[in-house]
mmCIF file with all atom_site columns, C-alpha atoms in Angstrom:
data_model
loop_
_atom_site.group_PDB
_atom_site.id
_atom_site.type_symbol
_atom_site.label_atom_id
_atom_site.label_alt_id
_atom_site.label_comp_id
_atom_site.label_asym_id
_atom_site.label_entity_id
_atom_site.label_seq_id
_atom_site.pdbx_PDB_ins_code
_atom_site.Cartn_x
_atom_site.Cartn_y
_atom_site.Cartn_z
_atom_site.occupancy
_atom_site.B_iso_or_equiv
_atom_site.pdbx_formal_charge
_atom_site.auth_seq_id
_atom_site.auth_comp_id
_atom_site.auth_asym_id
_atom_site.auth_atom_id
_atom_site.pdbx_PDB_model_num
ATOM 1   C CA . MET A 1 1   ? 158.549 192.556 59.211 1.00 0.00 ? 13  MET A CA 1
ATOM 2   C CA . PHE A 1 2   ? 159.679 190.030 56.603 1.00 0.00 ? 14  PHE A CA 1
ATOM 3   C CA . VAL A 1 3   ? 160.542 187.535 59.488 1.00 0.00 ? 15  VAL A CA 1
ATOM 4   C CA . ALA A 1 4   ? 157.000 188.177 61.402 1.00 0.00 ? 16  ALA A CA 1
ATOM 5   C CA . CYS A 1 5   ? 155.502 186.724 57.665 1.00 0.00 ? 17  CYS A CA 1
ATOM 6   C CA . VAL A 1 6   ? 157.546 183.844 57.851 1.00 0.00 ? 18  VAL A CA 1
ATOM 7   C CA . VAL A 1 7   ? 156.739 182.676 61.422 1.00 0.00 ? 19  VAL A CA 1
ATOM 8   C CA . LEU A 1 8   ? 153.217 183.504 61.069 1.00 0.00 ? 20  LEU A CA 1
ATOM 9   C CA . ALA A 1 9   ? 152.415 182.171 57.605 1.00 0.00 ? 21  ALA A CA 1
ATOM 10  C CA . PRO A 1 10  ? 152.940 178.134 59.047 1.00 0.00 ? 22  PRO A CA 1
ATOM 11  C CA . VAL A 1 11  ? 150.866 178.877 61.956 1.00 0.00 ? 23  VAL A CA 1
ATOM 12  C CA . GLY A 1 12  ? 148.036 179.848 59.984 1.00 0.00 ? 24  GLY A CA 1
ATOM 13  C CA . ALA A 1 13  ? 148.448 176.776 57.491 1.00 0.00 ? 25  ALA A CA 1
ATOM 14  C CA . HIS A 1 14  ? 148.443 174.630 60.341 1.00 0.00 ? 26  HIS A CA 1
ATOM 15  C CA . ALA A 1 15  ? 145.176 176.077 61.956 1.00 0.00 ? 27  ALA A CA 1
ATOM 16  C CA . GLN A 1 16  ? 142.400 174.520 59.477 1.00 0.00 ? 28  GLN A CA 1
ATOM 17  C CA . TRP A 1 17  ? 142.966 171.211 61.071 1.00 0.00 ? 29  TRP A CA 1
ATOM 18  C CA . TRP A 1 18  ? 139.822 171.993 64.089 1.00 0.00 ? 30  TRP A CA 1
ATOM 19  C CA . HIS A 1 19  ? 137.871 173.684 61.140 1.00 0.00 ? 31  HIS A CA 1
ATOM 20  C CA . SER A 1 20  ? 137.792 170.588 58.784 1.00 0.00 ? 32  SER A CA 1
ATOM 21  C CA . GLY A 1 21  ? 135.435 170.121 55.854 1.00 0.00 ? 33  GLY A CA 1
ATOM 22  C CA . PRO A 1 22  ? 132.465 167.376 56.976 1.00 0.00 ? 34  PRO A CA 1
ATOM 23  C CA . ARG A 1 23  ? 134.265 163.684 56.589 1.00 0.00 ? 35  ARG A CA 1
ATOM 24  C CA . ASP A 1 24  ? 131.406 162.415 54.961 1.00 0.00 ? 36  ASP A CA 1
ATOM 25  C CA . PHE A 1 25  ? 127.925 162.430 53.012 1.00 0.00 ? 37  PHE A CA 1
ATOM 26  C CA . GLU A 1 26  ? 125.930 162.593 56.802 1.00 0.00 ? 38  GLU A CA 1
ATOM 27  C CA . ASP A 1 27  ? 128.562 165.280 58.008 1.00 0.00 ? 39  ASP A CA 1
ATOM 28  C CA . CYS A 1 28  ? 127.689 167.379 54.644 1.00 0.00 ? 40  CYS A CA 1
ATOM 29  C CA . ALA A 1 29  ? 124.287 166.840 55.356 1.00 0.00 ? 41  ALA A CA 1
ATOM 30  C CA . ASP A 1 30  ? 123.666 168.197 58.533 1.00 0.00 ? 42  ASP A CA 1
ATOM 31  C CA . LEU A 1 31  ? 126.100 171.276 57.582 1.00 0.00 ? 43  LEU A CA 1
ATOM 32  C CA . ALA A 1 32  ? 123.147 171.487 54.646 1.00 0.00 ? 44  ALA A CA 1
ATOM 33  C CA . GLU A 1 33  ? 120.280 171.490 56.852 1.00 0.00 ? 45  GLU A CA 1
ATOM 34  C CA . LYS A 1 34  ? 121.561 174.671 58.131 1.00 0.00 ? 46  LYS A CA 1
ATOM 35  C CA . ALA A 1 35  ? 121.299 176.635 55.308 1.00 0.00 ? 47  ALA A CA 1
ATOM 36  C CA . LYS A 1 36  ? 119.351 179.704 55.379 1.00 0.00 ? 48  LYS A CA 1
ATOM 37  C CA . THR A 1 37  ? 116.769 179.310 52.464 1.00 0.00 ? 49  THR A CA 1
ATOM 38  C CA . LYS A 1 38  ? 115.599 176.164 50.649 1.00 0.00 ? 50  LYS A CA 1
ATOM 39  C CA . GLU A 1 39  ? 117.701 176.807 47.666 1.00 0.00 ? 51  GLU A CA 1
ATOM 40  C CA . ASP A 1 40  ? 120.861 177.094 49.078 1.00 0.00 ? 52  ASP A CA 1
ATOM 41  C CA . LYS A 1 41  ? 120.156 174.087 51.259 1.00 0.00 ? 53  LYS A CA 1
ATOM 42  C CA . THR A 1 42  ? 119.330 171.720 47.833 1.00 0.00 ? 54  THR A CA 1
ATOM 43  C CA . ALA A 1 43  ? 122.128 172.957 46.100 1.00 0.00 ? 55  ALA A CA 1
ATOM 44  C CA . GLN A 1 44  ? 124.337 172.422 49.215 1.00 0.00 ? 56  GLN A CA 1
ATOM 45  C CA . LEU A 1 45  ? 122.735 168.480 49.421 1.00 0.00 ? 57  LEU A CA 1
ATOM 46  C CA . ALA A 1 46  ? 123.703 168.401 45.234 1.00 0.00 ? 58  ALA A CA 1
ATOM 47  C CA . ASP A 1 47  ? 127.340 169.014 46.200 1.00 0.00 ? 59  ASP A CA 1
ATOM 48  C CA . CYS A 1 48  ? 127.138 166.630 49.023 1.00 0.00 ? 60  CYS A CA 1
ATOM 49  C CA . ASN A 1 49  ? 126.039 163.474 46.898 1.00 0.00 ? 61  ASN A CA 1
ATOM 50  C CA . ALA A 1 50  ? 128.972 164.785 44.151 1.00 0.00 ? 62  ALA A CA 1
ATOM 51  C CA . LYS A 1 51  ? 131.910 164.840 47.082 1.00 0.00 ? 63  LYS A CA 1
ATOM 52  C CA . PHE A 1 52  ? 130.743 161.715 48.796 1.00 0.00 ? 64  PHE A CA 1
ATOM 53  C CA . ALA A 1 53  ? 129.061 158.015 47.142 1.00 0.00 ? 65  ALA A CA 1
ATOM 54  C CA . GLY A 1 54  ? 129.250 156.367 49.986 1.00 0.00 ? 66  GLY A CA 1
ATOM 55  C CA . ARG A 1 55  ? 126.660 156.319 53.018 1.00 0.00 ? 67  ARG A CA 1
ATOM 56  C CA . ARG A 1 56  ? 127.271 155.795 56.789 1.00 0.00 ? 68  ARG A CA 1
ATOM 57  C CA . LYS A 1 57  ? 126.267 152.573 58.141 1.00 0.00 ? 69  LYS A CA 1
ATOM 58  C CA . PRO A 1 58  ? 124.970 152.389 61.232 1.00 0.00 ? 70  PRO A CA 1
ATOM 59  C CA . GLY A 1 59  ? 127.627 149.416 63.015 1.00 0.00 ? 71  GLY A CA 1
ATOM 60  C CA . GLY A 1 60  ? 130.111 151.409 61.027 1.00 0.00 ? 72  GLY A CA 1
ATOM 61  C CA . GLY A 1 61  ? 131.510 151.512 57.917 1.00 0.00 ? 73  GLY A CA 1
ATOM 62  C CA . TYR A 1 62  ? 130.343 152.592 54.709 1.00 0.00 ? 74  TYR A CA 1
ATOM 63  C CA . THR A 1 63  ? 127.716 151.280 52.030 1.00 0.00 ? 75  THR A CA 1
ATOM 64  C CA . TYR A 1 64  ? 127.907 152.176 48.513 1.00 0.00 ? 76  TYR A CA 1
ATOM 65  C CA . TYR A 1 65  ? 124.855 151.976 46.009 1.00 0.00 ? 77  TYR A CA 1
ATOM 66  C CA . ASP A 1 66  ? 125.238 151.039 42.436 1.00 0.00 ? 78  ASP A CA 1
ATOM 67  C CA . PHE A 1 67  ? 121.859 151.864 41.064 1.00 0.00 ? 79  PHE A CA 1
ATOM 68  C CA . MET A 1 68  ? 123.011 150.016 37.751 1.00 0.00 ? 80  MET A CA 1
ATOM 69  C CA . GLN A 1 69  ? 122.613 146.880 39.693 1.00 0.00 ? 81  GLN A CA 1
ATOM 70  C CA . ASP A 1 70  ? 120.531 147.632 42.115 1.00 0.00 ? 82  ASP A CA 1
ATOM 71  C CA . ARG A 1 71  ? 122.544 146.568 44.621 1.00 0.00 ? 83  ARG A CA 1
ATOM 72  C CA . SER A 1 72  ? 125.195 147.796 47.485 1.00 0.00 ? 84  SER A CA 1
ATOM 73  C CA . PHE A 1 73  ? 128.602 147.059 48.517 1.00 0.00 ? 85  PHE A CA 1
ATOM 74  C CA . ASP A 1 74  ? 130.536 147.133 51.894 1.00 0.00 ? 86  ASP A CA 1
ATOM 75  C CA . ILE A 1 75  ? 133.356 150.225 51.393 1.00 0.00 ? 87  ILE A CA 1
ATOM 76  C CA . ALA A 1 76  ? 136.304 151.318 53.351 1.00 0.00 ? 88  ALA A CA 1
ATOM 77  C CA . GLY A 1 77  ? 135.307 154.506 53.778 1.00 0.00 ? 89  GLY A CA 1
ATOM 78  C CA . PRO A 1 78  ? 132.995 157.683 52.282 1.00 0.00 ? 90  PRO A CA 1
ATOM 79  C CA . ASN A 1 79  ? 134.023 156.988 48.354 1.00 0.00 ? 91  ASN A CA 1
ATOM 80  C CA . PRO A 1 80  ? 135.439 153.651 47.363 1.00 0.00 ? 92  PRO A CA 1
ATOM 81  C CA . THR A 1 81  ? 139.300 153.188 46.707 1.00 0.00 ? 93  THR A CA 1
ATOM 82  C CA . PRO A 1 82  ? 139.988 152.348 43.507 1.00 0.00 ? 94  PRO A CA 1
ATOM 83  C CA . GLU A 1 83  ? 140.535 148.728 44.443 1.00 0.00 ? 95  GLU A CA 1
ATOM 84  C CA . GLU A 1 84  ? 137.003 148.661 45.632 1.00 0.00 ? 96  GLU A CA 1
ATOM 85  C CA . GLN A 1 85  ? 135.492 150.415 42.315 1.00 0.00 ? 97  GLN A CA 1
ATOM 86  C CA . LYS A 1 86  ? 137.060 148.241 40.261 1.00 0.00 ? 98  LYS A CA 1
ATOM 87  C CA . LYS A 1 87  ? 135.559 145.292 41.910 1.00 0.00 ? 99  LYS A CA 1
ATOM 88  C CA . ILE A 1 88  ? 132.075 147.615 41.869 1.00 0.00 ? 100 ILE A CA 1
ATOM 89  C CA . ASP A 1 89  ? 132.672 147.614 38.298 1.00 0.00 ? 101 ASP A CA 1
ATOM 90  C CA . GLN A 1 90  ? 133.990 143.607 37.589 1.00 0.00 ? 102 GLN A CA 1
ATOM 91  C CA . GLU A 1 91  ? 130.826 142.889 39.486 1.00 0.00 ? 103 GLU A CA 1
ATOM 92  C CA . TYR A 1 92  ? 128.791 144.479 36.775 1.00 0.00 ? 104 TYR A CA 1
ATOM 93  C CA . THR A 1 93  ? 130.825 143.092 34.077 1.00 0.00 ? 105 THR A CA 1
ATOM 94  C CA . VAL A 1 94  ? 129.160 139.488 35.556 1.00 0.00 ? 106 VAL A CA 1
ATOM 95  C CA . TYR A 1 95  ? 125.626 140.982 36.133 1.00 0.00 ? 107 TYR A CA 1
ATOM 96  C CA . LEU A 1 96  ? 125.917 142.416 32.339 1.00 0.00 ? 108 LEU A CA 1
ATOM 97  C CA . GLY A 1 97  ? 126.783 139.110 31.527 1.00 0.00 ? 109 GLY A CA 1
ATOM 98  C CA . LYS A 1 98  ? 123.884 137.599 33.351 1.00 0.00 ? 110 LYS A CA 1
ATOM 99  C CA . GLN A 1 99  ? 121.425 139.624 32.029 1.00 0.00 ? 111 GLN A CA 1
ATOM 100 C CA . ARG A 1 100 ? 122.680 139.106 28.433 1.00 0.00 ? 112 ARG A CA 1
ATOM 101 C CA . ARG A 1 101 ? 122.544 135.344 29.118 1.00 0.00 ? 113 ARG A CA 1
ATOM 102 C CA . SER A 1 102 ? 118.875 135.606 30.553 1.00 0.00 ? 114 SER A CA 1
ATOM 103 C CA . ASP A 1 103 ? 117.506 137.617 27.514 1.00 0.00 ? 115 ASP A CA 1
ATOM 104 C CA . MET A 1 104 ? 118.835 135.472 25.179 1.00 0.00 ? 116 MET A CA 1
ATOM 105 C CA . LEU A 1 105 ? 117.627 132.554 26.896 1.00 0.00 ? 117 LEU A CA 1
ATOM 106 C CA . ALA A 1 106 ? 113.862 133.970 27.201 1.00 0.00 ? 118 ALA A CA 1
ATOM 107 C CA . ALA A 1 107 ? 114.408 135.026 23.352 1.00 0.00 ? 119 ALA A CA 1
ATOM 108 C CA . TYR A 1 108 ? 115.136 131.073 22.665 1.00 0.00 ? 120 TYR A CA 1
ATOM 109 C CA . ASN A 1 109 ? 112.239 129.717 24.875 1.00 0.00 ? 121 ASN A CA 1
ATOM 110 C CA . ALA A 1 110 ? 109.775 132.291 22.841 1.00 0.00 ? 122 ALA A CA 1
ATOM 111 C CA . GLN A 1 111 ? 111.238 131.321 19.070 1.00 0.00 ? 123 GLN A CA 1
ATOM 112 C CA . GLN A 1 112 ? 110.567 127.598 21.089 1.00 0.00 ? 124 GLN A CA 1
ATOM 113 C CA . LEU A 1 113 ? 107.224 127.991 21.932 1.00 0.00 ? 125 LEU A CA 1
ATOM 114 C CA . GLN A 1 114 ? 106.147 129.280 18.674 1.00 0.00 ? 126 GLN A CA 1
ATOM 115 C CA . ARG A 1 115 ? 107.420 126.227 17.145 1.00 0.00 ? 127 ARG A CA 1
ATOM 116 C CA . GLN A 1 116 ? 105.931 124.215 18.861 1.00 0.00 ? 128 GLN A CA 1
ATOM 117 C CA . GLU A 1 117 ? 102.388 126.145 18.205 1.00 0.00 ? 129 GLU A CA 1
ATOM 118 C CA . LYS A 1 118 ? 103.132 125.909 15.154 1.00 0.00 ? 130 LYS A CA 1
ATOM 119 C CA . GLU A 1 119 ? 103.745 122.187 14.638 1.00 0.00 ? 131 GLU A CA 1
ATOM 120 C CA . GLN A 1 120 ? 100.695 121.657 16.724 1.00 0.00 ? 132 GLN A CA 1
ATOM 121 C CA . GLU A 1 121 ? 98.385  123.638 14.017 1.00 0.00 ? 133 GLU A CA 1
ATOM 122 C CA . LYS A 1 122 ? 99.913  121.650 11.204 1.00 0.00 ? 134 LYS A CA 1
ATOM 123 C CA . GLN A 1 123 ? 99.121  118.340 12.879 1.00 0.00 ? 135 GLN A CA 1
ATOM 124 C CA . ALA A 1 124 ? 95.670  119.560 14.044 1.00 0.00 ? 136 ALA A CA 1
ATOM 125 C CA . PRO A 1 125 ? 92.479  118.485 11.871 1.00 0.00 ? 137 PRO A CA 1
ATOM 126 C CA . PRO A 1 126 ? 90.672  121.732 10.903 1.00 0.00 ? 138 PRO A CA 1
ATOM 127 C CA . PRO A 1 127 ? 88.620  123.060 12.647 1.00 0.00 ? 139 PRO A CA 1
ATOM 128 C CA . GLN A 1 128 ? 84.614  121.756 11.996 1.00 0.00 ? 140 GLN A CA 1
ATOM 129 C CA . VAL A 1 129 ? 82.839  124.658 10.624 1.00 0.00 ? 141 VAL A CA 1
ATOM 130 C CA . GLN A 1 130 ? 79.055  125.344 12.215 1.00 0.00 ? 142 GLN A CA 1
ATOM 131 C CA . PRO A 1 131 ? 77.096  127.022 9.751  1.00 0.00 ? 143 PRO A CA 1
ATOM 132 C CA . VAL A 1 132 ? 75.988  130.230 10.789 1.00 0.00 ? 144 VAL A CA 1
ATOM 133 C CA . THR A 1 133 ? 72.095  130.777 11.029 1.00 0.00 ? 145 THR A CA 1
ATOM 134 C CA . PRO A 1 134 ? 71.371  134.024 11.030 1.00 0.00 ? 146 PRO A CA 1
ATOM 135 C CA . ARG A 1 135 ? 68.890  135.227 14.030 1.00 0.00 ? 147 ARG A CA 1
ATOM 136 C CA . SER A 1 136 ? 65.385  135.843 13.696 1.00 0.00 ? 148 SER A CA 1
ATOM 137 C CA . GLU A 1 137 ? 62.836  136.919 15.594 1.00 0.00 ? 149 GLU A CA 1
ATOM 138 C CA . PRO A 1 138 ? 61.486  133.923 18.082 1.00 0.00 ? 150 PRO A CA 1
ATOM 139 C CA . GLU A 1 139 ? 59.370  131.490 16.011 1.00 0.00 ? 151 GLU A CA 1
ATOM 140 C CA . LYS A 1 140 ? 55.553  132.468 17.190 1.00 0.00 ? 152 LYS A CA 1
ATOM 141 C CA . VAL A 1 141 ? 53.170  129.771 18.439 1.00 0.00 ? 153 VAL A CA 1
ATOM 142 C CA . PRO A 1 142 ? 49.242  129.878 17.734 1.00 0.00 ? 154 PRO A CA 1
ATOM 143 C CA . VAL A 1 143 ? 46.894  131.129 20.238 1.00 0.00 ? 155 VAL A CA 1
ATOM 144 C CA . PRO A 1 144 ? 43.851  129.264 19.772 1.00 0.00 ? 156 PRO A CA 1
ATOM 145 C CA . VAL A 1 145 ? 40.759  131.179 18.634 1.00 0.00 ? 157 VAL A CA 1
ATOM 146 C CA . ALA A 1 146 ? 37.600  130.383 19.630 1.00 0.00 ? 158 ALA A CA 1
ATOM 147 C CA . ASN A 1 147 ? 34.711  129.196 17.153 1.00 0.00 ? 159 ASN A CA 1
ATOM 148 C CA . PRO A 1 148 ? 32.984  132.487 15.782 1.00 0.00 ? 160 PRO A CA 1
ATOM 149 C CA . LEU A 1 149 ? 29.666  131.002 15.979 1.00 0.00 ? 161 LEU A CA 1
ATOM 150 C CA . LYS A 1 150 ? 30.153  130.090 20.011 1.00 0.00 ? 162 LYS A CA 1
ATOM 151 C CA . GLN A 1 151 ? 31.924  133.672 20.400 1.00 0.00 ? 163 GLN A CA 1
ATOM 152 C CA . ALA A 1 152 ? 28.850  135.457 18.928 1.00 0.00 ? 164 ALA A CA 1
ATOM 153 C CA . ALA A 1 153 ? 26.774  133.138 20.861 1.00 0.00 ? 165 ALA A CA 1
ATOM 154 C CA . ARG A 1 154 ? 28.436  134.345 24.085 1.00 0.00 ? 166 ARG A CA 1
ATOM 155 C CA . ILE A 1 155 ? 28.685  137.511 23.390 1.00 0.00 ? 167 ILE A CA 1
ATOM 156 C CA . LYS A 1 156 ? 24.997  138.083 22.837 1.00 0.00 ? 168 LYS A CA 1
ATOM 157 C CA . ALA A 1 157 ? 23.891  135.726 26.222 1.00 0.00 ? 169 ALA A CA 1
ATOM 158 C CA . ALA A 1 158 ? 26.234  138.258 27.930 1.00 0.00 ? 170 ALA A CA 1
ATOM 159 C CA . GLN A 1 159 ? 23.790  141.172 25.944 1.00 0.00 ? 171 GLN A CA 1
ATOM 160 C CA . CYS A 1 160 ? 20.448  139.371 27.039 1.00 0.00 ? 172 CYS A CA 1
ATOM 161 C CA . ALA A 1 161 ? 18.059  140.754 29.844 1.00 0.00 ? 173 ALA A CA 1
ATOM 162 C CA . LYS A 1 162 ? 17.534  137.569 31.988 1.00 0.00 ? 174 LYS A CA 1
ATOM 163 C CA . ASN A 1 163 ? 14.123  135.876 31.419 1.00 0.00 ? 175 ASN A CA 1
ATOM 164 C CA . SER A 1 164 ? 13.768  137.004 28.108 1.00 0.00 ? 176 SER A CA 1
ATOM 165 C CA . PHE A 1 165 ? 12.500  134.423 25.255 1.00 0.00 ? 177 PHE A CA 1
ATOM 166 C CA . SER A 1 166 ? 14.611  135.481 22.568 1.00 0.00 ? 178 SER A CA 1
ATOM 167 C CA . CYS A 1 167 ? 17.347  135.216 25.283 1.00 0.00 ? 179 CYS A CA 1
ATOM 168 C CA . ASP A 1 168 ? 16.347  131.910 26.682 1.00 0.00 ? 180 ASP A CA 1
ATOM 169 C CA . TRP A 1 169 ? 15.132  129.926 23.282 1.00 0.00 ? 181 TRP A CA 1
ATOM 170 C CA . PRO A 1 170 ? 19.006  128.934 21.988 1.00 0.00 ? 182 PRO A CA 1
ATOM 171 C CA . ARG A 1 171 ? 19.234  127.298 24.834 1.00 0.00 ? 183 ARG A CA 1
ATOM 172 C CA . LEU A 1 172 ? 15.959  125.627 25.349 1.00 0.00 ? 184 LEU A CA 1
ATOM 173 C CA . SER A 1 173 ? 16.520  124.490 21.642 1.00 0.00 ? 185 SER A CA 1
ATOM 174 C CA . GLN A 1 174 ? 19.987  123.147 22.517 1.00 0.00 ? 186 GLN A CA 1
ATOM 175 C CA . SER A 1 175 ? 18.281  121.516 24.831 1.00 0.00 ? 187 SER A CA 1
ATOM 176 C CA . LEU A 1 176 ? 15.068  119.880 23.194 1.00 0.00 ? 188 LEU A CA 1
ATOM 177 C CA . ASP A 1 177 ? 17.689  118.618 20.417 1.00 0.00 ? 189 ASP A CA 1
ATOM 178 C CA . ASP A 1 178 ? 19.853  116.747 23.349 1.00 0.00 ? 190 ASP A CA 1
ATOM 179 C CA . LEU A 1 179 ? 16.818  114.832 24.435 1.00 0.00 ? 191 LEU A CA 1
ATOM 180 C CA . LYS A 1 180 ? 15.753  113.942 21.117 1.00 0.00 ? 192 LYS A CA 1
ATOM 181 C CA . LYS A 1 181 ? 19.062  112.080 20.389 1.00 0.00 ? 193 LYS A CA 1
ATOM 182 C CA . LEU A 1 182 ? 18.676  110.617 24.065 1.00 0.00 ? 194 LEU A CA 1
ATOM 183 C CA . PHE A 1 183 ? 15.421  109.077 22.922 1.00 0.00 ? 195 PHE A CA 1
ATOM 184 C CA . SER A 1 184 ? 15.280  108.347 19.195 1.00 0.00 ? 196 SER A CA 1
ATOM 185 C CA . PRO A 1 185 ? 16.623  104.769 17.980 1.00 0.00 ? 197 PRO A CA 1
ATOM 186 C CA . PRO A 1 186 ? 20.026  105.464 16.430 1.00 0.00 ? 198 PRO A CA 1
ATOM 187 C CA . THR A 1 187 ? 19.641  104.949 12.942 1.00 0.00 ? 199 THR A CA 1
ATOM 188 C CA . PRO A 1 188 ? 21.427  101.990 11.048 1.00 0.00 ? 200 PRO A CA 1
ATOM 189 C CA . PRO A 1 189 ? 23.992  103.156 8.851  1.00 0.00 ? 201 PRO A CA 1
ATOM 190 C CA . PRO A 1 190 ? 23.443  103.061 5.044  1.00 0.00 ? 202 PRO A CA 1
ATOM 191 C CA . LYS A 1 191 ? 23.712  99.583  3.353  1.00 0.00 ? 203 LYS A CA 1
ATOM 192 C CA . THR A 1 192 ? 25.652  98.862  0.199  1.00 0.00 ? 204 THR A CA 1
ATOM 193 C CA . ALA A 1 193 ? 24.615  97.092  -1.958 1.00 0.00 ? 205 ALA A CA 1
ATOM 194 C CA . LYS A 1 194 ? 25.493  93.595  -2.548 1.00 0.00 ? 206 LYS A CA 1
ATOM 195 C CA . ARG A 1 195 ? 26.696  92.719  -6.617 1.00 0.00 ? 207 ARG A CA 1
ATOM 196 C CA . GLY A 1 196 ? 26.237  89.572  -7.261 1.00 0.00 ? 208 GLY A CA 1
#
């Protein structure tokens, strides 16, 4: 019986080659799609993400996306080798150096701009101060007022009955005064006495 266990043990160990696990993220994700519940599917996809850093490229090979650099790297397998990881880390160090220099240059340029603005303020003449006048209502334009005597005459004339003597008399009287002025000789201006 002991011999049977020894003989069967190696056969069991070699039998796993046809039932191996997923070879990359895409295979793992395909298996996760077959999960019975949504929670199982989510958990299996998270496990796939943890096991495989690279993603399969359409033409073959794999790519690794480094979110810290917002950049992708070509890699040989589903996970970066130690050498590939070292290269990615070196690229990240270069990336950080460029970012640091860019930040320093931006800060320096901002300081220079502030200095220039201060110098221009010192050299510029002081601004002219315009006196401020409080806003008031717009000036009212006087409206011409009719002569009260003429206005009274117009009102009276409008109220008079036609062909009545009391209404026609002022007009007739004015006409007679105008005729007198026409036919009377002009009066000479008063003479001043000469002193001798």
